[in-house]
Amino acid sequence: MPVDRTRRFSLPGIHDLNKDQDEALALPMEGQHLIVGGPGTGKSVVALLRARRLQEASRTYGALVYNQLLHHSNRHLFGSDQPFAAMTWDRWFRRYFKRRLSTNVPTLEPGYPGGYRPIDWDAVEQQVQSLDNTENQSDKFLVVDEGQDMPPTFYRTLVHLGFENFYVAADQNQQIHPDKCSSRQDIENTFDIEPGDTLELKTNYRNTRPIALLAQHFYPADPASPRPDLPDLIPAAATPELWTYGTTNTATLAEIAENILQLSDRTPRKLIGIITPDNKVRTKFNDALLRANPKLDNEKSPIRTFVSGQRELPDFGQGGLMIINAQSCKGLEFDTVILADIDQHQPKRDPYTLKARFYVMVARSREQVMLLRTGNICPVVDGLLPTDPTILVRK
Amino acid sequence: MTTKTGTPKNPRSRRKPARIWHLVTNHQNMLYMLAAGMVMGPAGFRGKHYSDPLSVYPGWIPLFRDKVKIPADVLNHATSERKHLLPCIASFDLSDLSGPVRMLSRDGRMRDVASPASRKRKDDIAILVPAPLPPFLLSSVSFRSVEHREAFKSAANDVSNVDLVPYKIEITEELFSSDVEMPWPIEQTQELLIEDSSDIYPALGQALGGVLSMLYYTANRNDLGLATFRLLTGSANDKDNDLVQNDPILAELPNWIGEGTISNQADVRASLYWGVIQSLINAQTRERPQPPVDVALTYLEEQYDLLLEAEFSPRLKRLITDMRGYIGLGSGTITELLERHKGSLSRPLLLFCLREHCTDLLEFSHPLLNDAEYLLAGILFGVRDGWLRLPKELRNSEMSTYVTFRMADIEHRRYGDNLIIKAPANPKTLREVFTLPSGEWNCTTKDAAIELIRKCDWYDCIQTRITLADAHFPQSFERAGLQLVLPGRIRSVMEEVAETKFLQRLGEWPPIAPQIELEIRKKLIDLQETLDNTNGTDSS
C-alpha cells in the first residue's frame, strides 16, 4: 500500500502563540489593523487564523496574498478540508474592479509582446475618484498577508471604494519591489492608524530555537525593524548541519542525493525544501535525485521543482521533496530546508545582501536545516557561517 | 443582569459549608490552564502568564468566597497587563477537596485552616489552596458579557489544545460588578508565609498526563497495552501484572510511577531507559530546557562513560551514534535501523528521534516493533509532549477528568502538602469495554460491536456463520451475484463479529470519532440495564 504523505494541518497550541500574537488575534473584527513583524514571527499564522474566524462567523471576507505560490502554500496551512476564500491580490482586484465599475481594470503595456499587463494604478485611482457614490462595504472584510508588497494606491483605492475592514500583516524589510511596495507608514497613513496602534510581532514563531539561532546569525545588521527574539524551546529540535560533498573523503553528490531520499523516506509526511542558488544547481539536484535509487522502506518520494513563471504549482499538501530557487522561497514554509551549494550564492561582492539572503532561506524551515557546500572554497560564504558548533554542526 | 444557564441553585442550608470559590483571572490564562490540565501558578505558564491574582501568591491559588463581593482591584489586576485581556472568573466546587489551606482576611492576615470547609470569620475573603488544581473541579467559567464569552470561545477555537465542551461557560454579570474597595495585592504579611520556591513548573504532573494519555490510546492496540494502562490506573488483575513483568523495562513502570525510582534489581537497560525519562522531566524544570532529544543523548553519553558492563558498551555507543545520525542527513531506512538495534531500550529511543509528537507515533507502525517497544516509545513521547501539548483528539473527556486528577495528585504528593482530591472513576478504554473477564462476549457486547461496525463501516469485522442441517459438507457451492447457493439444507444463519479483527480495528489510528464512541458507550450501558432488568438483577 502506498505510504500516506499527506501533511497534517494543525492549529497552534495555546503555548505556541506568544502574547503579541494573542493580542493580534484579539483585535476586533471591524476596523483597520496592521500587524508587522520580521520573517518567521507568525504574521501569516495570525492572518490565517483571522480568515478562519471570519469563515466560521459566516462573514464575507477575502484573504489576499501577493503571488500564486504563496496562495497555494497558505491554502495548505489553512487546512485543506476548510473552505477558504483566498486569492492573489492582483486577480481579486481585477475581478472586483470589473464587477464594480463594469469595465476592465486599466493596465500598462506588457514588458514583452503577449506578456503580463500590470495594473495601471494611477489610472485606477483616477477612475475610482471620479465615482459619484461610494457603496457601503462595511460588511466585507479583507485579510492581507505580505501586505508590504502591494502598492499604496491599492489600499487608497479600496478605502475610496468603501472598504472599511482591513487586517494587514506586513514586513517592510521583505518588500519584493521596494519602489512599488507600501511602507509601514504608507499603510498607517491610508488607514489612519496611530503608530502606537500597529501591532508588532517580535518573537520568532516558525523556527525551532536552533534554527532561529542560525537565522539570527545571518540577520542583516541594518534592519528597519528589530530582529525577532529567539523562540522558546520547541521539542525535537535538531542543530543545523553543514555538509561538504564532492571532495576526497567526503560524500559524492549521488550519495548526498541518496541520503536526502532516505531522510524523506523516514519522514514521508514532511516537506523538504531544497533551496538552490540558481537554475543550474536546481537542475543538478533535480537530476541527481531523479537518478538516485537508494534502498527505501516506501516508494520513492515525489520530487517537485518550481521556477518563477511555471503555471503548474507544486503541491504543498504532500510530503516529499521540493527544489526551488532562492528567489522564489520568500514567504514559503517547509518542514526541513536543505540549502544546496551555498558556495554558489551571489552576489559575493555584497556580503550584506548575501547575508540577508541566507537569513530568508534559513527562516523557511520549521524543524531542520542542512547546509551543503561543494569543495569549492568560497571565503565570502565561509566567512558568513557561524563557527560555534552549537549553532552549526560541521559533518 | 444575571443570565445564568445550567444547574439550578441549591436551597441554602446553614450547616452546609460553602463549596463554591472563585478564582479571578483573565481569559488567556484560563485557556492556558485548561490546555495544561492544571490550575497553577505562573511558573506553569513558561513565560506566558499574564499578571493576575495567581501572581500574588506564587504556587498558591487565591480563591474568593462565594456571595462576597470580589474587590474591584482584584478584577482590575487580572486584566492589567494587556488591553486585549478579558476578566474571567473560574468558580470551583471544592466539595471533593480536603486538606490544609490558608485563609486570607481583608487586611491581609493569613492563617492555616484544616480545610476549605473550615469555619470562616466575617473578615475572611479568600482561601489560598496549594497549586495545582485539576480543571474538573470547575463548576463554571464566568464572563461579564456575551461579547466576552464569545471572544473566549473564539480564542479557544484558534488553538489545538483547548476543549471547552466539558465546561459550563456562563455570563454572570453580578460577579464582576463590584464597588468594594480593598487594597490589592495585599502585601503586608504574605512574604512571611509564601516562599518563592513554592511555584515550580509542574514537570512531573505534565509528564504523567502525557504518559497516561498515550497509554490510554495504546491500550486499544493490544493486551499488553491494556494491561499496562490498567496497572497504572489501579485496576489490573494478575494476568495484567504477569504480562507487564515480561519486559524488564516495562516491569519497572509501576515502581517509577509509585516511588519515582526503579528497583535495585533492575537491569542496565531499565536503568538507562528510566534514567532518560527522569532526565527529560528534570530538564523541564529548568527555565530554558534543552531540546528533549539532546537531553536524552547527553544522559546516554554520560552513562556510556560510567558503564561498567563491557558487554553493553558497544551497543550503547552504536545506539548513540545512530540516534545522532538519523536526526539529520544520515543514511539508512527505518527498517535497517530497527534491524540493527533490537530490544526495548534501543527501538523506543530511536523512534524518539525519528518522530516528534504523540500523534506521529500513534499513526506509526512497523512490523519489526513489538508491543512492549511500542508502549515504551509511547511513554517517552508522552513525557516529551506532556499533557499541555496534546491535541484535543488525545483528550477523551472521561480520560481527561481522571488524568488531570492524577496530574494534580502526583504534584501534591511530591510536595507533601496533604491536599486530598477525591478520585474520579477510572476510565475504561474501548478494548476493555469489549474484553470481558469471562473471555466471551454476551449479547450486549455483540450488539454494541455491531452498532460500532455499522457506524464505522468496518464490515471486514463481520462474518456470517451458516450451520448446515447435516454433517455432509458440500464439495462446492455456487455464487449467484450477491448470493451463495449451498446444496442441501441449513439449520441456521448467524451474523457474528470477527472479534480479533474487531479489536484490531479499535486500536487503529485515527481513533473513532468521539461522538460515535460516546453513543456506543451509552448503548452498552442501556443494553446492560435492559438485560439486568430482564434478569431481575440490579446493575447498581
CSV table of C-alpha atoms in Angstrom, one decimal, chain B residues 113-492:
chain,number,residue,atom,x,y,z
B,113,VAL,CA,-7.0,26.1,58.5
B,114,ALA,CA,-7.7,22.4,58.2
B,115,SER,CA,-9.7,22.5,55.0
B,116,PRO,CA,-11.7,24.9,52.8
B,117,ALA,CA,-14.8,23.9,54.7
B,118,SER,CA,-13.4,25.2,58.0
B,119,ARG,CA,-15.3,27.9,59.8
B,120,LYS,CA,-14.8,31.3,58.4
B,121,ARG,CA,-14.6,34.6,60.1
B,122,LYS,CA,-16.6,37.6,59.0
B,123,ASP,CA,-13.5,39.3,57.6
B,124,ASP,CA,-12.2,36.3,55.6
B,125,ILE,CA,-12.3,37.0,51.9
B,126,ALA,CA,-10.4,34.1,50.3
B,127,ILE,CA,-8.6,30.9,50.8
B,128,LEU,CA,-5.2,30.0,49.4
B,129,VAL,CA,-5.0,26.5,48.0
B,130,PRO,CA,-1.7,24.9,47.1
B,131,ALA,CA,-1.4,24.6,43.3
B,132,PRO,CA,-2.2,22.8,41.1
B,133,LEU,CA,-5.9,22.0,41.0
B,134,PRO,CA,-7.5,19.9,38.3
B,135,PRO,CA,-10.0,21.7,36.0
B,136,PHE,CA,-12.7,19.0,36.6
B,137,LEU,CA,-13.3,20.8,39.9
B,138,LEU,CA,-14.6,23.8,37.9
B,139,SER,CA,-18.3,24.3,38.3
B,140,SER,CA,-18.3,27.2,35.8
B,141,VAL,CA,-16.3,29.8,34.0
B,142,SER,CA,-18.0,33.2,34.0
B,143,PHE,CA,-17.8,36.3,31.9
B,144,ARG,CA,-19.2,39.7,32.2
B,145,SER,CA,-21.0,39.8,28.8
B,146,VAL,CA,-22.0,37.8,25.8
B,147,GLU,CA,-19.2,39.5,23.8
B,148,HIS,CA,-16.6,38.5,26.3
B,149,ARG,CA,-17.8,34.9,26.3
B,150,GLU,CA,-17.8,34.7,22.6
B,151,ALA,CA,-14.3,36.2,22.4
B,152,PHE,CA,-13.2,33.5,24.8
B,153,LYS,CA,-14.8,30.8,22.7
B,154,SER,CA,-13.2,32.2,19.5
B,155,ALA,CA,-9.8,32.2,21.2
B,156,ALA,CA,-10.2,28.6,22.2
B,157,ASN,CA,-11.2,27.7,18.7
B,158,ASP,CA,-7.9,29.2,17.4
B,159,VAL,CA,-5.8,26.6,19.1
B,160,SER,CA,-5.4,22.8,19.0
B,161,ASN,CA,-5.3,22.0,22.7
B,162,VAL,CA,-8.3,23.6,24.4
B,163,ASP,CA,-11.6,21.8,24.5
B,164,LEU,CA,-14.4,23.8,26.1
B,165,VAL,CA,-17.0,21.1,25.7
B,166,PRO,CA,-16.8,19.7,29.3
B,167,TYR,CA,-17.1,23.2,30.9
B,168,LYS,CA,-20.1,25.4,31.7
B,169,ILE,CA,-19.3,28.8,30.3
B,170,GLU,CA,-21.7,31.4,31.7
B,171,ILE,CA,-22.4,35.1,31.8
B,172,THR,CA,-22.7,36.2,35.4
B,173,GLU,CA,-22.6,40.0,35.3
B,174,GLU,CA,-23.1,40.3,39.1
B,175,LEU,CA,-19.7,38.7,39.8
B,176,PHE,CA,-18.0,41.5,38.0
B,177,SER,CA,-20.0,44.4,39.3
B,178,SER,CA,-18.0,45.2,42.4
B,179,ASP,CA,-17.7,48.5,44.2
B,180,VAL,CA,-15.9,47.0,47.1
B,181,GLU,CA,-12.6,48.8,47.9
B,182,MET,CA,-9.8,46.7,49.2
B,183,PRO,CA,-6.1,47.2,48.5
B,184,TRP,CA,-4.8,44.6,46.2
B,185,PRO,CA,-2.3,43.0,46.1
B,186,ILE,CA,-2.3,42.8,49.9
B,187,GLU,CA,1.4,43.0,50.7
B,188,GLN,CA,1.5,43.1,54.5
B,189,THR,CA,2.2,39.5,55.6
B,190,GLN,CA,2.3,37.3,52.6
B,191,GLU,CA,6.1,37.2,52.5
B,192,LEU,CA,6.1,35.6,55.9
B,193,LEU,CA,4.1,32.7,54.7
B,194,ILE,CA,4.8,32.3,51.0
B,195,GLU,CA,8.2,31.1,49.9
B,196,ASP,CA,9.5,32.0,46.5
B,197,SER,CA,10.3,28.4,45.8
B,198,SER,CA,6.6,27.4,46.1
B,199,ASP,CA,6.0,27.9,42.4
B,200,ILE,CA,7.8,25.4,40.3
B,201,TYR,CA,6.9,24.1,36.8
B,202,PRO,CA,4.8,21.0,37.3
B,203,ALA,CA,7.0,18.8,35.2
B,204,LEU,CA,6.2,15.5,36.8
B,205,GLY,CA,2.4,16.1,36.6
B,206,GLN,CA,2.7,17.2,33.0
B,207,ALA,CA,4.8,14.1,32.1
B,208,LEU,CA,2.4,11.8,33.9
B,209,GLY,CA,-0.5,13.4,32.0
B,210,GLY,CA,1.2,12.8,28.6
B,211,VAL,CA,2.1,9.2,29.6
B,212,LEU,CA,-1.4,8.3,30.8
B,213,SER,CA,-3.0,9.7,27.7
B,214,MET,CA,-0.6,7.8,25.5
B,215,LEU,CA,-1.2,4.6,27.4
B,216,TYR,CA,-5.0,5.1,27.2
B,217,TYR,CA,-4.8,5.2,23.4
B,218,THR,CA,-2.2,2.5,23.0
B,219,ALA,CA,-4.3,0.3,25.4
B,220,ASN,CA,-6.7,-0.2,22.4
B,221,ARG,CA,-3.9,-1.8,20.4
B,222,ASN,CA,-3.1,-5.0,22.2
B,223,ASP,CA,-3.5,-6.9,25.5
B,224,LEU,CA,-0.1,-5.7,26.8
B,225,GLY,CA,-1.2,-2.1,26.3
B,226,LEU,CA,-4.5,-2.7,28.1
B,227,ALA,CA,-2.7,-4.5,31.0
B,228,THR,CA,-0.2,-1.6,31.3
B,229,PHE,CA,-3.0,1.0,31.4
B,230,ARG,CA,-4.9,-1.0,34.0
B,231,LEU,CA,-1.8,-1.3,36.1
B,232,LEU,CA,-1.4,2.4,36.2
B,233,THR,CA,-5.0,3.1,37.0
B,234,GLY,CA,-5.1,0.5,39.8
B,235,SER,CA,-7.5,-1.9,38.1
B,236,ALA,CA,-5.0,-4.6,37.0
B,237,ASN,CA,-5.6,-8.3,37.5
B,238,ASP,CA,-2.9,-11.0,38.0
B,239,LYS,CA,-2.8,-11.6,34.3
B,240,ASP,CA,-2.1,-8.0,33.6
B,241,ASN,CA,0.7,-8.0,36.1
B,242,ASP,CA,2.3,-11.0,34.5
B,243,LEU,CA,2.1,-9.5,31.1
B,244,VAL,CA,3.8,-6.3,32.1
B,245,GLN,CA,6.5,-8.2,34.1
B,246,ASN,CA,7.6,-10.0,30.9
B,247,ASP,CA,9.6,-6.9,29.7
B,248,PRO,CA,12.3,-5.9,32.1
B,249,ILE,CA,11.9,-2.2,31.3
B,250,LEU,CA,8.2,-2.0,31.3
B,251,ALA,CA,8.2,-4.1,34.5
B,252,GLU,CA,9.7,-1.0,36.3
B,253,LEU,CA,6.8,1.3,35.3
B,254,PRO,CA,4.8,0.8,38.5
B,255,ASN,CA,7.8,1.4,40.6
B,256,TRP,CA,8.7,4.6,38.7
B,257,ILE,CA,5.1,5.9,38.9
B,258,GLY,CA,4.7,4.9,42.6
B,259,GLU,CA,8.1,5.7,44.0
B,260,GLY,CA,9.7,7.9,41.4
B,261,THR,CA,12.5,5.4,41.2
B,262,ILE,CA,13.1,1.9,39.9
B,263,SER,CA,14.0,-1.2,41.9
B,264,ASN,CA,17.6,-2.1,42.8
B,265,GLN,CA,17.4,-5.3,40.8
B,266,ALA,CA,16.5,-3.5,37.6
B,267,ASP,CA,18.9,-4.4,34.7
B,268,VAL,CA,21.1,-1.9,32.9
B,269,ARG,CA,18.6,-1.4,30.1
B,270,ALA,CA,15.8,-0.4,32.6
B,271,SER,CA,18.2,1.9,34.4
B,272,LEU,CA,19.1,3.6,31.2
B,273,TYR,CA,15.5,3.9,29.9
B,274,TRP,CA,14.1,5.3,33.2
B,275,GLY,CA,17.2,7.5,33.6
B,276,VAL,CA,16.3,9.1,30.2
B,277,ILE,CA,12.8,9.6,31.4
B,278,GLN,CA,13.9,11.2,34.6
B,279,SER,CA,16.4,13.5,32.7
B,280,LEU,CA,13.6,14.6,30.4
B,281,ILE,CA,11.4,15.6,33.4
B,282,ASN,CA,14.3,17.3,35.3
B,283,ALA,CA,15.1,19.3,32.1
B,284,GLN,CA,11.6,20.7,32.1
B,285,THR,CA,12.0,22.3,35.5
B,286,ARG,CA,14.8,24.5,34.1
B,287,GLU,CA,14.0,27.9,32.9
B,288,ARG,CA,15.2,27.2,29.3
B,289,PRO,CA,15.3,23.5,28.8
B,290,GLN,CA,17.5,21.8,26.3
B,291,PRO,CA,15.7,20.0,23.4
B,292,PRO,CA,14.5,16.6,24.6
B,293,VAL,CA,16.5,14.6,22.1
B,294,ASP,CA,19.6,16.4,23.3
B,295,VAL,CA,18.7,15.8,26.9
B,296,ALA,CA,18.4,12.1,26.1
B,297,LEU,CA,21.6,12.0,24.2
B,298,THR,CA,23.5,13.9,26.9
B,299,TYR,CA,22.3,11.5,29.5
B,300,LEU,CA,23.2,8.4,27.5
B,301,GLU,CA,26.6,9.7,26.7
B,302,GLU,CA,27.2,10.3,30.4
B,303,GLN,CA,26.1,6.8,31.2
B,304,TYR,CA,28.3,5.4,28.5
B,305,ASP,CA,31.3,6.8,30.2
B,306,LEU,CA,30.2,5.3,33.5
B,307,LEU,CA,29.0,2.0,32.2
B,308,LEU,CA,30.8,-0.9,33.8
B,309,GLU,CA,29.2,-3.7,31.7
B,310,ALA,CA,31.7,-4.2,28.9
B,311,GLU,CA,29.2,-6.3,27.0
B,312,PHE,CA,26.7,-3.5,26.8
B,313,SER,CA,29.1,-0.6,26.0
B,314,PRO,CA,29.4,-1.2,22.2
B,315,ARG,CA,25.6,-1.5,21.8
B,316,LEU,CA,25.1,1.8,23.7
B,317,LYS,CA,27.8,3.5,21.6
B,318,ARG,CA,26.2,2.3,18.4
B,319,LEU,CA,22.8,3.5,19.6
B,320,ILE,CA,24.0,7.0,20.5
B,321,THR,CA,25.7,7.2,17.1
B,322,ASP,CA,22.6,6.2,15.2
B,323,MET,CA,20.3,8.4,17.3
B,324,ARG,CA,22.5,11.4,16.3
B,325,GLY,CA,22.9,10.3,12.7
B,326,TYR,CA,19.3,9.8,12.0
B,327,ILE,CA,18.1,13.2,13.2
B,328,GLY,CA,19.9,14.7,10.2
B,329,LEU,CA,21.1,13.6,6.8
B,330,GLY,CA,22.4,10.2,7.9
B,331,SER,CA,21.9,7.3,5.5
B,332,GLY,CA,19.6,4.3,6.0
B,333,THR,CA,16.0,3.4,6.3
B,334,ILE,CA,13.9,2.8,9.4
B,335,THR,CA,13.8,-0.9,8.7
B,336,GLU,CA,17.6,-1.0,8.6
B,337,LEU,CA,17.8,0.9,11.8
B,338,LEU,CA,15.4,-1.3,13.6
B,339,GLU,CA,17.2,-4.4,12.3
B,340,ARG,CA,20.4,-3.0,13.6
B,341,HIS,CA,19.0,-2.2,17.0
B,342,LYS,CA,16.9,-4.8,18.8
B,343,GLY,CA,15.2,-4.5,22.2
B,344,SER,CA,13.0,-2.4,24.2
B,345,LEU,CA,15.7,0.2,25.1
B,346,SER,CA,17.1,1.0,21.7
B,347,ARG,CA,14.0,1.0,19.5
B,348,PRO,CA,11.9,3.3,21.6
B,349,LEU,CA,14.8,5.7,21.8
B,350,LEU,CA,15.3,5.6,18.0
B,351,LEU,CA,11.6,6.3,17.5
B,352,PHE,CA,12.0,9.3,19.9
B,353,CYS,CA,14.5,10.8,17.3
B,354,LEU,CA,12.5,9.8,14.2
B,355,ARG,CA,9.1,11.2,15.2
B,356,GLU,CA,8.1,14.3,17.1
B,357,HIS,CA,4.8,14.2,18.7
B,358,CYS,CA,2.4,11.6,20.3
B,359,THR,CA,0.1,11.7,17.3
B,360,ASP,CA,3.0,11.0,15.0
B,361,LEU,CA,3.8,7.9,17.0
B,362,LEU,CA,0.2,6.7,17.2
B,363,GLU,CA,-0.1,6.7,13.4
B,364,PHE,CA,3.3,5.0,13.0
B,365,SER,CA,3.6,1.2,12.8
B,366,HIS,CA,6.3,-1.1,11.7
B,367,PRO,CA,6.3,-4.9,11.6
B,368,LEU,CA,9.6,-5.1,13.5
B,369,LEU,CA,8.3,-3.3,16.5
B,370,ASN,CA,6.8,-5.5,19.3
B,371,ASP,CA,4.1,-4.4,21.7
B,372,ALA,CA,6.5,-3.6,24.6
B,373,GLU,CA,8.8,-1.5,22.4
B,374,TYR,CA,5.8,0.5,21.1
B,375,LEU,CA,4.5,1.1,24.6
B,376,LEU,CA,7.9,2.2,25.8
B,377,ALA,CA,8.1,4.6,22.9
B,378,GLY,CA,4.7,5.9,23.8
B,379,ILE,CA,5.9,6.6,27.4
B,380,LEU,CA,8.9,8.6,26.0
B,381,PHE,CA,6.6,10.6,23.7
B,382,GLY,CA,4.1,11.2,26.5
B,383,VAL,CA,6.8,12.6,28.7
B,384,ARG,CA,8.2,14.8,25.9
B,385,ASP,CA,4.8,16.3,25.0
B,386,GLY,CA,3.3,16.4,28.5
B,387,TRP,CA,-0.4,17.0,28.8
B,388,LEU,CA,-0.1,20.5,27.6
B,389,ARG,CA,1.0,19.7,24.0
B,390,LEU,CA,-1.6,17.0,23.5
B,391,PRO,CA,-4.2,18.0,20.9
B,392,LYS,CA,-7.9,17.7,21.5
B,393,GLU,CA,-8.0,14.3,19.7
B,394,LEU,CA,-5.9,12.9,22.6
B,395,ARG,CA,-8.1,14.2,25.3
B,396,ASN,CA,-11.1,11.9,25.6
B,397,SER,CA,-13.4,13.6,28.1
B,398,GLU,CA,-13.7,10.8,30.7
B,399,MET,CA,-10.0,10.0,30.5
B,400,SER,CA,-9.1,13.8,30.8
B,401,THR,CA,-11.0,14.0,34.1
B,402,TYR,CA,-9.2,11.1,35.5
B,403,VAL,CA,-5.8,12.0,34.2
B,404,THR,CA,-5.9,15.7,35.3
B,405,PHE,CA,-6.8,14.3,38.8
B,406,ARG,CA,-3.7,12.1,38.7
B,407,MET,CA,-1.5,15.0,37.5
B,408,ALA,CA,-2.6,17.2,40.4
B,409,ASP,CA,-2.4,14.4,42.8
B,410,ILE,CA,1.2,13.4,42.0
B,411,GLU,CA,2.3,17.1,42.3
B,412,HIS,CA,0.7,17.4,45.7
B,413,ARG,CA,2.2,14.1,46.9
B,414,ARG,CA,5.6,15.2,45.7
B,415,TYR,CA,5.5,18.3,47.8
B,416,GLY,CA,3.7,16.6,50.7
B,417,ASP,CA,1.1,19.3,51.2
B,418,ASN,CA,-1.6,16.8,52.2
B,419,LEU,CA,-4.2,18.1,49.9
B,420,ILE,CA,-6.6,15.4,49.0
B,421,ILE,CA,-8.8,15.4,46.0
B,422,LYS,CA,-11.5,12.7,45.6
B,423,ALA,CA,-10.6,10.5,42.7
B,424,PRO,CA,-13.0,10.3,39.8
B,425,ALA,CA,-13.9,7.0,38.2
B,426,ASN,CA,-11.2,5.1,36.3
B,427,PRO,CA,-11.6,5.5,32.6
B,428,LYS,CA,-12.2,2.3,30.6
B,429,THR,CA,-10.7,2.0,27.2
B,430,LEU,CA,-12.8,0.6,24.4
B,431,ARG,CA,-10.7,-2.5,24.3
B,432,GLU,CA,-11.5,-3.1,27.9
B,433,VAL,CA,-15.2,-2.5,27.3
B,434,PHE,CA,-15.1,-5.2,24.6
B,435,THR,CA,-12.9,-7.6,26.5
B,436,LEU,CA,-15.0,-9.2,29.2
B,437,PRO,CA,-13.4,-11.0,32.1
B,438,SER,CA,-15.1,-14.2,31.1
B,439,GLY,CA,-13.4,-14.1,27.8
B,440,GLU,CA,-16.7,-14.4,25.9
B,441,TRP,CA,-18.9,-11.8,24.6
B,442,ASN,CA,-22.5,-11.5,25.7
B,443,CYS,CA,-25.4,-10.3,23.5
B,444,THR,CA,-24.9,-6.8,24.9
B,445,THR,CA,-21.3,-6.6,23.8
B,446,LYS,CA,-22.2,-8.1,20.4
B,447,ASP,CA,-25.0,-5.7,19.7
B,448,ALA,CA,-22.8,-2.7,20.6
B,449,ALA,CA,-20.0,-4.1,18.5
B,450,ILE,CA,-22.3,-4.5,15.5
B,451,GLU,CA,-23.5,-0.9,16.0
B,452,LEU,CA,-19.9,0.3,16.1
B,453,ILE,CA,-19.1,-1.7,13.0
B,454,ARG,CA,-22.0,-0.2,11.2
B,455,LYS,CA,-21.2,3.4,12.2
B,456,CYS,CA,-17.5,3.0,11.2
B,457,ASP,CA,-18.0,0.9,8.1
B,458,TRP,CA,-15.8,-1.9,9.4
B,459,TYR,CA,-17.6,-4.6,7.5
B,460,ASP,CA,-14.5,-6.8,7.4
B,461,CYS,CA,-15.2,-7.4,11.1
B,462,ILE,CA,-18.5,-9.2,10.3
B,463,GLN,CA,-18.6,-12.8,9.4
B,464,THR,CA,-21.6,-15.0,8.7
B,465,ARG,CA,-21.8,-18.5,10.1
B,466,ILE,CA,-24.1,-20.9,8.3
B,467,THR,CA,-24.8,-24.1,10.2
B,468,LEU,CA,-25.7,-27.0,7.9
B,469,ALA,CA,-28.6,-29.3,8.7
B,470,ASP,CA,-26.4,-32.4,8.4
B,471,ALA,CA,-22.8,-33.2,8.7
B,472,HIS,CA,-22.4,-33.6,4.9
B,473,PHE,CA,-20.3,-30.6,3.8
B,474,PRO,CA,-20.8,-29.7,0.2
B,475,GLN,CA,-17.8,-30.1,-2.0
B,476,SER,CA,-18.6,-26.9,-3.9
B,477,PHE,CA,-21.1,-24.2,-3.9
B,478,GLU,CA,-22.4,-21.7,-6.4
B,479,ARG,CA,-22.1,-18.0,-6.4
B,480,ALA,CA,-25.0,-16.1,-8.0
B,481,GLY,CA,-24.4,-12.4,-8.0
B,482,LEU,CA,-24.5,-11.4,-4.4
B,483,GLN,CA,-25.8,-14.8,-3.3
B,484,LEU,CA,-24.1,-18.0,-2.2
B,485,VAL,CA,-26.1,-21.1,-3.1
B,486,LEU,CA,-25.4,-24.1,-0.9
B,487,PRO,CA,-26.7,-27.5,-1.7
B,488,GLY,CA,-28.8,-29.2,0.9
B,489,ARG,CA,-30.5,-27.7,4.0
B,490,ILE,CA,-29.2,-25.4,6.7
B,491,ARG,CA,-30.1,-25.1,10.3
B,492,SER,CA,-29.2,-21.5,10.9
